[in-house]
Amino acid sequence: MQIDTEYRRPAEGRDPLLHALIQALAVHVARRAERRRPILARRHDKGQDHLQRFQALIDAHYAEQPTIESLASRLGMTSAHLNTLCRRLAGRSALQLLHERLLLEAKRQLTYTNMTISQVSDALGFSEPAYFTRFFKRHTGDSPKAFRQRQ
């Protein structure tokens, strides 16, 4: 308000006073931002903690192909909240993160083992090899057999 008054009424010493008032305003804004920072950082740390716990659950249980609801429940949150958290912090949905982990393991097994595609399918919790093949092709553009041949 004082800045506005000084600006609209030209008087002697106006420019130095306006500069001083603007600097004072900048200091107040910076202080206010600094007071809020710890609160925002705590929220971010808590969200990061939830995301890390979710990723640990995925690593431990991906072969069981758990539902996002069951994983969220283990974390003490709703699947909607988990999805929001994943999208905000990881840039992908909770289901996408689960599928990425399944795909990583499928690629590893197809590349580094002599397991048949049916055995890989079973090891990753698919009830039918055809479901595994569809899943793999949808996410990679290749069938498991074609992927293995290219490796």
Short mmCIF file of N, CA and C in Angstrom, two decimals:
data_model
loop_
_atom_site.label_atom_id
_atom_site.label_comp_id
_atom_site.label_asym_id
_atom_site.label_seq_id
_atom_site.Cartn_x
_atom_site.Cartn_y
_atom_site.Cartn_z
N MET A 1 0.84 -1.19 0.00
CA MET A 1 0.00 0.00 0.00
C MET A 1 0.88 1.25 0.00
N GLN A 2 1.93 1.28 0.81
CA GLN A 2 2.82 2.42 0.86
C GLN A 2 3.54 2.58 -0.47
N ILE A 3 3.86 1.47 -1.14
CA ILE A 3 4.51 1.53 -2.45
C ILE A 3 3.58 2.23 -3.44
N ASP A 4 2.32 1.85 -3.41
CA ASP A 4 1.33 2.45 -4.32
C ASP A 4 1.21 3.95 -4.07
N THR A 5 1.13 4.35 -2.80
CA THR A 5 1.01 5.76 -2.45
C THR A 5 2.23 6.54 -2.94
N GLU A 6 3.41 6.06 -2.70
CA GLU A 6 4.64 6.73 -3.13
C GLU A 6 4.71 6.82 -4.65
N TYR A 7 4.29 5.76 -5.30
CA TYR A 7 4.37 5.73 -6.76
C TYR A 7 3.44 6.77 -7.38
N ARG A 8 2.24 6.89 -6.82
CA ARG A 8 1.24 7.80 -7.40
C ARG A 8 1.48 9.27 -7.05
N ARG A 9 2.22 9.58 -6.00
CA ARG A 9 2.48 10.96 -5.59
C ARG A 9 3.96 11.29 -5.72
N PRO A 10 4.33 11.84 -6.84
CA PRO A 10 5.75 12.21 -6.99
C PRO A 10 6.15 13.24 -5.94
N ALA A 11 7.21 12.93 -5.24
CA ALA A 11 7.73 13.85 -4.22
C ALA A 11 9.25 13.69 -4.18
N GLU A 12 9.89 14.61 -3.50
CA GLU A 12 11.33 14.57 -3.41
C GLU A 12 11.77 13.27 -2.71
N GLY A 13 12.78 12.59 -3.28
CA GLY A 13 13.29 11.35 -2.71
C GLY A 13 12.44 10.13 -3.05
N ARG A 14 11.54 10.31 -4.01
CA ARG A 14 10.60 9.23 -4.37
C ARG A 14 11.33 7.98 -4.85
N ASP A 15 12.26 8.11 -5.78
CA ASP A 15 12.93 6.95 -6.36
C ASP A 15 13.70 6.13 -5.32
N PRO A 16 14.53 6.77 -4.50
CA PRO A 16 15.24 5.95 -3.49
C PRO A 16 14.28 5.28 -2.51
N LEU A 17 13.19 5.99 -2.15
CA LEU A 17 12.22 5.40 -1.22
C LEU A 17 11.51 4.22 -1.86
N LEU A 18 11.13 4.34 -3.15
CA LEU A 18 10.48 3.22 -3.84
C LEU A 18 11.41 2.00 -3.89
N HIS A 19 12.66 2.24 -4.20
CA HIS A 19 13.63 1.12 -4.23
C HIS A 19 13.74 0.46 -2.86
N ALA A 20 13.79 1.26 -1.82
CA ALA A 20 13.90 0.72 -0.47
C ALA A 20 12.65 -0.09 -0.09
N LEU A 21 11.48 0.46 -0.43
CA LEU A 21 10.23 -0.26 -0.13
C LEU A 21 10.14 -1.57 -0.90
N ILE A 22 10.58 -1.57 -2.14
CA ILE A 22 10.55 -2.80 -2.95
C ILE A 22 11.53 -3.82 -2.37
N GLN A 23 12.69 -3.38 -1.94
CA GLN A 23 13.64 -4.30 -1.31
C GLN A 23 13.06 -4.87 -0.01
N ALA A 24 12.40 -4.02 0.76
CA ALA A 24 11.79 -4.49 2.01
C ALA A 24 10.71 -5.53 1.70
N LEU A 25 9.93 -5.29 0.66
CA LEU A 25 8.90 -6.25 0.26
C LEU A 25 9.54 -7.57 -0.16
N ALA A 26 10.63 -7.49 -0.90
CA ALA A 26 11.32 -8.71 -1.34
C ALA A 26 11.82 -9.51 -0.14
N VAL A 27 12.33 -8.82 0.87
CA VAL A 27 12.81 -9.49 2.08
C VAL A 27 11.64 -10.18 2.79
N HIS A 28 10.50 -9.51 2.91
CA HIS A 28 9.32 -10.11 3.55
C HIS A 28 8.85 -11.34 2.79
N VAL A 29 8.82 -11.27 1.47
CA VAL A 29 8.40 -12.42 0.65
C VAL A 29 9.37 -13.58 0.84
N ALA A 30 10.66 -13.30 0.84
CA ALA A 30 11.67 -14.35 1.02
C ALA A 30 11.54 -15.00 2.39
N ARG A 31 11.31 -14.20 3.43
CA ARG A 31 11.17 -14.74 4.78
C ARG A 31 9.93 -15.63 4.88
N ARG A 32 8.85 -15.18 4.29
CA ARG A 32 7.61 -15.96 4.31
C ARG A 32 7.82 -17.30 3.59
N ALA A 33 8.50 -17.26 2.45
CA ALA A 33 8.78 -18.48 1.69
C ALA A 33 9.66 -19.42 2.52
N GLU A 34 10.61 -18.87 3.22
CA GLU A 34 11.53 -19.69 4.03
C GLU A 34 10.79 -20.36 5.17
N ARG A 35 9.82 -19.65 5.78
CA ARG A 35 9.04 -20.25 6.87
C ARG A 35 8.18 -21.40 6.36
N ARG A 36 7.71 -21.32 5.12
CA ARG A 36 6.87 -22.37 4.55
C ARG A 36 7.69 -23.56 4.07
N ARG A 37 8.93 -23.35 3.72
CA ARG A 37 9.76 -24.41 3.13
C ARG A 37 9.84 -25.68 3.96
N PRO A 38 10.07 -25.63 5.26
CA PRO A 38 10.15 -26.88 6.02
C PRO A 38 8.85 -27.69 5.95
N ILE A 39 7.71 -27.02 5.92
CA ILE A 39 6.44 -27.72 5.83
C ILE A 39 6.35 -28.44 4.49
N LEU A 40 6.68 -27.76 3.41
CA LEU A 40 6.64 -28.38 2.09
C LEU A 40 7.65 -29.51 2.00
N ALA A 41 8.82 -29.34 2.58
CA ALA A 41 9.84 -30.38 2.53
C ALA A 41 9.38 -31.62 3.29
N ARG A 42 8.73 -31.42 4.44
CA ARG A 42 8.23 -32.56 5.20
C ARG A 42 7.19 -33.33 4.40
N ARG A 43 6.28 -32.60 3.74
CA ARG A 43 5.27 -33.26 2.91
C ARG A 43 5.94 -34.07 1.81
N HIS A 44 6.95 -33.47 1.18
CA HIS A 44 7.65 -34.14 0.09
C HIS A 44 8.36 -35.38 0.62
N ASP A 45 9.02 -35.27 1.76
CA ASP A 45 9.73 -36.41 2.34
C ASP A 45 8.77 -37.53 2.68
N LYS A 46 7.61 -37.20 3.19
CA LYS A 46 6.61 -38.21 3.53
C LYS A 46 6.12 -38.89 2.26
N GLY A 47 5.88 -38.10 1.22
CA GLY A 47 5.45 -38.67 -0.06
C GLY A 47 6.53 -39.56 -0.64
N GLN A 48 7.79 -39.10 -0.57
CA GLN A 48 8.91 -39.91 -1.07
C GLN A 48 9.02 -41.22 -0.29
N ASP A 49 8.79 -41.13 1.01
CA ASP A 49 8.84 -42.33 1.85
C ASP A 49 7.77 -43.32 1.41
N HIS A 50 6.55 -42.83 1.17
CA HIS A 50 5.47 -43.71 0.71
C HIS A 50 5.82 -44.34 -0.65
N LEU A 51 6.37 -43.53 -1.55
CA LEU A 51 6.74 -44.05 -2.86
C LEU A 51 7.82 -45.12 -2.73
N GLN A 52 8.82 -44.89 -1.90
CA GLN A 52 9.88 -45.89 -1.71
C GLN A 52 9.32 -47.18 -1.10
N ARG A 53 8.41 -47.04 -0.16
CA ARG A 53 7.79 -48.23 0.44
C ARG A 53 6.95 -48.97 -0.60
N PHE A 54 6.27 -48.23 -1.46
CA PHE A 54 5.48 -48.85 -2.53
C PHE A 54 6.40 -49.61 -3.49
N GLN A 55 7.51 -48.99 -3.87
CA GLN A 55 8.44 -49.66 -4.78
C GLN A 55 9.05 -50.90 -4.13
N ALA A 56 9.29 -50.85 -2.84
CA ALA A 56 9.81 -52.03 -2.13
C ALA A 56 8.77 -53.15 -2.13
N LEU A 57 7.50 -52.79 -1.95
CA LEU A 57 6.43 -53.79 -2.02
C LEU A 57 6.34 -54.40 -3.42
N ILE A 58 6.47 -53.56 -4.43
CA ILE A 58 6.45 -54.07 -5.80
C ILE A 58 7.59 -55.06 -6.00
N ASP A 59 8.79 -54.69 -5.56
CA ASP A 59 9.95 -55.58 -5.72
C ASP A 59 9.73 -56.92 -5.01
N ALA A 60 9.10 -56.87 -3.86
CA ALA A 60 8.91 -58.09 -3.08
C ALA A 60 7.76 -58.96 -3.60
N HIS A 61 6.77 -58.35 -4.27
CA HIS A 61 5.55 -59.10 -4.59
C HIS A 61 5.11 -59.05 -6.05
N TYR A 62 5.92 -58.52 -6.96
CA TYR A 62 5.48 -58.36 -8.35
C TYR A 62 5.06 -59.69 -8.98
N ALA A 63 5.72 -60.78 -8.63
CA ALA A 63 5.41 -62.07 -9.25
C ALA A 63 4.06 -62.62 -8.80
N GLU A 64 3.52 -62.06 -7.72
CA GLU A 64 2.19 -62.46 -7.26
C GLU A 64 1.11 -61.67 -8.00
N GLN A 65 1.54 -60.68 -8.75
CA GLN A 65 0.65 -59.76 -9.46
C GLN A 65 -0.46 -59.23 -8.53
N PRO A 66 -0.05 -58.54 -7.48
CA PRO A 66 -1.04 -58.00 -6.54
C PRO A 66 -1.83 -56.87 -7.18
N THR A 67 -2.98 -56.60 -6.64
CA THR A 67 -3.76 -55.46 -7.11
C THR A 67 -3.19 -54.19 -6.49
N ILE A 68 -3.44 -53.09 -7.14
CA ILE A 68 -2.99 -51.80 -6.60
C ILE A 68 -3.73 -51.54 -5.29
N GLU A 69 -4.98 -51.96 -5.20
CA GLU A 69 -5.75 -51.78 -3.97
C GLU A 69 -5.09 -52.50 -2.80
N SER A 70 -4.62 -53.74 -3.04
CA SER A 70 -4.00 -54.49 -1.94
C SER A 70 -2.67 -53.86 -1.52
N LEU A 71 -1.91 -53.37 -2.48
CA LEU A 71 -0.65 -52.71 -2.14
C LEU A 71 -0.90 -51.41 -1.38
N ALA A 72 -1.88 -50.64 -1.85
CA ALA A 72 -2.22 -49.38 -1.17
C ALA A 72 -2.68 -49.66 0.25
N SER A 73 -3.46 -50.71 0.41
CA SER A 73 -3.95 -51.07 1.75
C SER A 73 -2.78 -51.40 2.67
N ARG A 74 -1.78 -52.10 2.17
CA ARG A 74 -0.60 -52.41 2.98
C ARG A 74 0.15 -51.14 3.40
N LEU A 75 0.02 -50.11 2.58
CA LEU A 75 0.67 -48.84 2.90
C LEU A 75 -0.21 -47.94 3.77
N GLY A 76 -1.45 -48.38 3.99
CA GLY A 76 -2.36 -47.60 4.82
C GLY A 76 -2.98 -46.42 4.09
N MET A 77 -3.22 -46.57 2.80
CA MET A 77 -3.82 -45.49 2.02
C MET A 77 -4.75 -46.08 0.97
N THR A 78 -5.51 -45.21 0.33
CA THR A 78 -6.39 -45.67 -0.73
C THR A 78 -5.61 -45.79 -2.04
N SER A 79 -6.16 -46.56 -2.96
CA SER A 79 -5.49 -46.70 -4.25
C SER A 79 -5.49 -45.37 -5.01
N ALA A 80 -6.53 -44.56 -4.82
CA ALA A 80 -6.59 -43.25 -5.48
C ALA A 80 -5.46 -42.35 -4.97
N HIS A 81 -5.24 -42.37 -3.66
CA HIS A 81 -4.17 -41.56 -3.08
C HIS A 81 -2.80 -42.06 -3.56
N LEU A 82 -2.63 -43.38 -3.59
CA LEU A 82 -1.38 -43.96 -4.06
C LEU A 82 -1.12 -43.56 -5.51
N ASN A 83 -2.15 -43.63 -6.33
CA ASN A 83 -2.02 -43.25 -7.74
C ASN A 83 -1.62 -41.79 -7.88
N THR A 84 -2.26 -40.93 -7.13
CA THR A 84 -1.93 -39.50 -7.16
C THR A 84 -0.48 -39.28 -6.76
N LEU A 85 -0.06 -39.94 -5.71
CA LEU A 85 1.31 -39.84 -5.23
C LEU A 85 2.30 -40.31 -6.30
N CYS A 86 2.02 -41.45 -6.90
CA CYS A 86 2.92 -41.99 -7.94
C CYS A 86 3.00 -41.05 -9.13
N ARG A 87 1.87 -40.55 -9.56
CA ARG A 87 1.87 -39.63 -10.71
C ARG A 87 2.65 -38.36 -10.39
N ARG A 88 2.50 -37.85 -9.17
CA ARG A 88 3.17 -36.61 -8.81
C ARG A 88 4.69 -36.80 -8.65
N LEU A 89 5.09 -37.89 -8.01
CA LEU A 89 6.51 -38.07 -7.70
C LEU A 89 7.27 -38.90 -8.73
N ALA A 90 6.59 -39.84 -9.39
CA ALA A 90 7.28 -40.71 -10.35
C ALA A 90 6.88 -40.43 -11.79
N GLY A 91 5.80 -39.66 -11.95
CA GLY A 91 5.35 -39.35 -13.31
C GLY A 91 4.61 -40.48 -14.00
N ARG A 92 4.28 -41.52 -13.24
CA ARG A 92 3.56 -42.67 -13.79
C ARG A 92 2.58 -43.17 -12.76
N SER A 93 1.55 -43.88 -13.22
CA SER A 93 0.56 -44.42 -12.29
C SER A 93 1.15 -45.59 -11.51
N ALA A 94 0.48 -45.97 -10.45
CA ALA A 94 0.91 -47.09 -9.63
C ALA A 94 0.94 -48.37 -10.46
N LEU A 95 -0.06 -48.56 -11.30
CA LEU A 95 -0.12 -49.75 -12.15
C LEU A 95 1.02 -49.76 -13.16
N GLN A 96 1.35 -48.60 -13.71
CA GLN A 96 2.47 -48.53 -14.64
C GLN A 96 3.77 -48.93 -13.95
N LEU A 97 3.97 -48.51 -12.72
CA LEU A 97 5.18 -48.88 -11.98
C LEU A 97 5.23 -50.39 -11.75
N LEU A 98 4.10 -50.97 -11.41
CA LEU A 98 4.03 -52.42 -11.22
C LEU A 98 4.33 -53.14 -12.53
N HIS A 99 3.73 -52.69 -13.62
CA HIS A 99 3.95 -53.31 -14.92
C HIS A 99 5.41 -53.16 -15.38
N GLU A 100 6.01 -52.01 -15.10
CA GLU A 100 7.42 -51.81 -15.46
C GLU A 100 8.31 -52.82 -14.75
N ARG A 101 8.00 -53.10 -13.49
CA ARG A 101 8.80 -54.07 -12.73
C ARG A 101 8.61 -55.48 -13.28
N LEU A 102 7.38 -55.83 -13.61
CA LEU A 102 7.10 -57.14 -14.21
C LEU A 102 7.85 -57.28 -15.54
N LEU A 103 7.80 -56.25 -16.33
CA LEU A 103 8.46 -56.24 -17.63
C LEU A 103 9.97 -56.36 -17.48
N LEU A 104 10.54 -55.66 -16.53
CA LEU A 104 11.98 -55.74 -16.29
C LEU A 104 12.39 -57.18 -15.99
N GLU A 105 11.62 -57.82 -15.12
CA GLU A 105 11.95 -59.20 -14.76
C GLU A 105 11.72 -60.14 -15.94
N ALA A 106 10.69 -59.91 -16.71
CA ALA A 106 10.44 -60.74 -17.90
C ALA A 106 11.61 -60.64 -18.87
N LYS A 107 12.07 -59.42 -19.09
CA LYS A 107 13.21 -59.21 -20.00
C LYS A 107 14.47 -59.89 -19.46
N ARG A 108 14.68 -59.78 -18.17
CA ARG A 108 15.85 -60.43 -17.57
C ARG A 108 15.79 -61.94 -17.78
N GLN A 109 14.64 -62.52 -17.48
CA GLN A 109 14.52 -63.97 -17.60
C GLN A 109 14.61 -64.43 -19.05
N LEU A 110 14.05 -63.67 -19.96
CA LEU A 110 14.14 -64.04 -21.37
C LEU A 110 15.56 -63.90 -21.90
N THR A 111 16.30 -62.95 -21.36
CA THR A 111 17.66 -62.70 -21.82
C THR A 111 18.68 -63.61 -21.17
N TYR A 112 18.58 -63.82 -19.87
CA TYR A 112 19.66 -64.48 -19.13
C TYR A 112 19.38 -65.91 -18.68
N THR A 113 18.20 -66.44 -19.00
CA THR A 113 17.93 -67.82 -18.60
C THR A 113 17.52 -68.64 -19.83
N ASN A 114 17.48 -69.94 -19.64
CA ASN A 114 17.01 -70.84 -20.69
C ASN A 114 15.57 -71.28 -20.44
N MET A 115 14.90 -70.59 -19.55
CA MET A 115 13.51 -70.93 -19.24
C MET A 115 12.66 -70.78 -20.49
N THR A 116 11.68 -71.65 -20.63
CA THR A 116 10.75 -71.51 -21.74
C THR A 116 9.85 -70.31 -21.47
N ILE A 117 9.18 -69.85 -22.48
CA ILE A 117 8.26 -68.72 -22.31
C ILE A 117 7.16 -69.09 -21.33
N SER A 118 6.73 -70.35 -21.38
CA SER A 118 5.72 -70.82 -20.44
C SER A 118 6.24 -70.77 -19.00
N GLN A 119 7.49 -71.16 -18.80
CA GLN A 119 8.09 -71.11 -17.46
C GLN A 119 8.25 -69.67 -16.97
N VAL A 120 8.64 -68.78 -17.86
CA VAL A 120 8.75 -67.36 -17.49
C VAL A 120 7.37 -66.84 -17.10
N SER A 121 6.39 -67.21 -17.89
CA SER A 121 5.01 -66.80 -17.60
C SER A 121 4.59 -67.25 -16.21
N ASP A 122 4.85 -68.51 -15.89
CA ASP A 122 4.49 -69.05 -14.57
C ASP A 122 5.26 -68.33 -13.46
N ALA A 123 6.56 -68.12 -13.68
CA ALA A 123 7.39 -67.47 -12.66
C ALA A 123 6.92 -66.05 -12.36
N LEU A 124 6.30 -65.41 -13.34
CA LEU A 124 5.84 -64.03 -13.16
C LEU A 124 4.37 -63.94 -12.75
N GLY A 125 3.76 -65.07 -12.46
CA GLY A 125 2.41 -65.08 -11.91
C GLY A 125 1.29 -65.00 -12.92
N PHE A 126 1.58 -65.22 -14.20
CA PHE A 126 0.51 -65.22 -15.20
C PHE A 126 -0.16 -66.59 -15.19
N SER A 127 -1.48 -66.61 -15.29
CA SER A 127 -2.20 -67.88 -15.25
C SER A 127 -2.09 -68.64 -16.56
N GLU A 128 -1.83 -67.95 -17.65
CA GLU A 128 -1.69 -68.57 -18.96
C GLU A 128 -0.54 -67.92 -19.72
N PRO A 129 0.25 -68.68 -20.45
CA PRO A 129 1.31 -68.09 -21.27
C PRO A 129 0.77 -67.08 -22.29
N ALA A 130 -0.43 -67.30 -22.77
CA ALA A 130 -1.02 -66.37 -23.74
C ALA A 130 -1.22 -64.98 -23.12
N TYR A 131 -1.60 -64.94 -21.84
CA TYR A 131 -1.77 -63.64 -21.16
C TYR A 131 -0.42 -62.94 -21.05
N PHE A 132 0.60 -63.72 -20.71
CA PHE A 132 1.94 -63.16 -20.61
C PHE A 132 2.38 -62.61 -21.97
N THR A 133 2.18 -63.37 -23.03
CA THR A 133 2.57 -62.94 -24.37
C THR A 133 1.87 -61.65 -24.76
N ARG A 134 0.57 -61.56 -24.48
CA ARG A 134 -0.18 -60.33 -24.79
C ARG A 134 0.34 -59.15 -23.99
N PHE A 135 0.56 -59.37 -22.70
CA PHE A 135 1.10 -58.32 -21.82
C PHE A 135 2.44 -57.84 -22.36
N PHE A 136 3.33 -58.76 -22.64
CA PHE A 136 4.68 -58.43 -23.10
C PHE A 136 4.62 -57.67 -24.42
N LYS A 137 3.83 -58.16 -25.35
CA LYS A 137 3.75 -57.52 -26.67
C LYS A 137 3.14 -56.13 -26.57
N ARG A 138 2.13 -55.98 -25.72
CA ARG A 138 1.48 -54.67 -25.55
C ARG A 138 2.47 -53.63 -25.04
N HIS A 139 3.38 -54.04 -24.17
CA HIS A 139 4.32 -53.10 -23.57
C HIS A 139 5.62 -52.92 -24.32
N THR A 140 6.01 -53.91 -25.12
CA THR A 140 7.29 -53.81 -25.81
C THR A 140 7.17 -53.72 -27.32
N GLY A 141 6.03 -54.15 -27.84
CA GLY A 141 5.87 -54.19 -29.29
C GLY A 141 6.37 -55.48 -29.91
N ASP A 142 7.02 -56.33 -29.11
CA ASP A 142 7.54 -57.62 -29.57
C ASP A 142 6.91 -58.75 -28.76
N SER A 143 6.82 -59.91 -29.38
CA SER A 143 6.44 -61.10 -28.62
C SER A 143 7.65 -61.51 -27.77
N PRO A 144 7.44 -62.29 -26.72
CA PRO A 144 8.60 -62.75 -25.94
C PRO A 144 9.61 -63.52 -26.80
N LYS A 145 9.11 -64.31 -27.73
CA LYS A 145 9.98 -65.11 -28.59
C LYS A 145 10.84 -64.18 -29.47
N ALA A 146 10.21 -63.19 -30.08
CA ALA A 146 10.95 -62.25 -30.94
C ALA A 146 11.97 -61.45 -30.11
N PHE A 147 11.57 -61.06 -28.90
CA PHE A 147 12.49 -60.33 -28.02
C PHE A 147 13.72 -61.19 -27.72
N ARG A 148 13.47 -62.44 -27.35
CA ARG A 148 14.57 -63.35 -27.01
C ARG A 148 15.49 -63.57 -28.20
N GLN A 149 14.95 -63.70 -29.38
CA GLN A 149 15.76 -63.92 -30.58
C GLN A 149 16.65 -62.72 -30.88
N ARG A 150 16.14 -61.52 -30.62
CA ARG A 150 16.94 -60.32 -30.86
C ARG A 150 18.07 -60.14 -29.85
N GLN A 151 17.90 -60.74 -28.67
CA GLN A 151 18.93 -60.62 -27.63
C GLN A 151 20.05 -61.52 -27.97
#
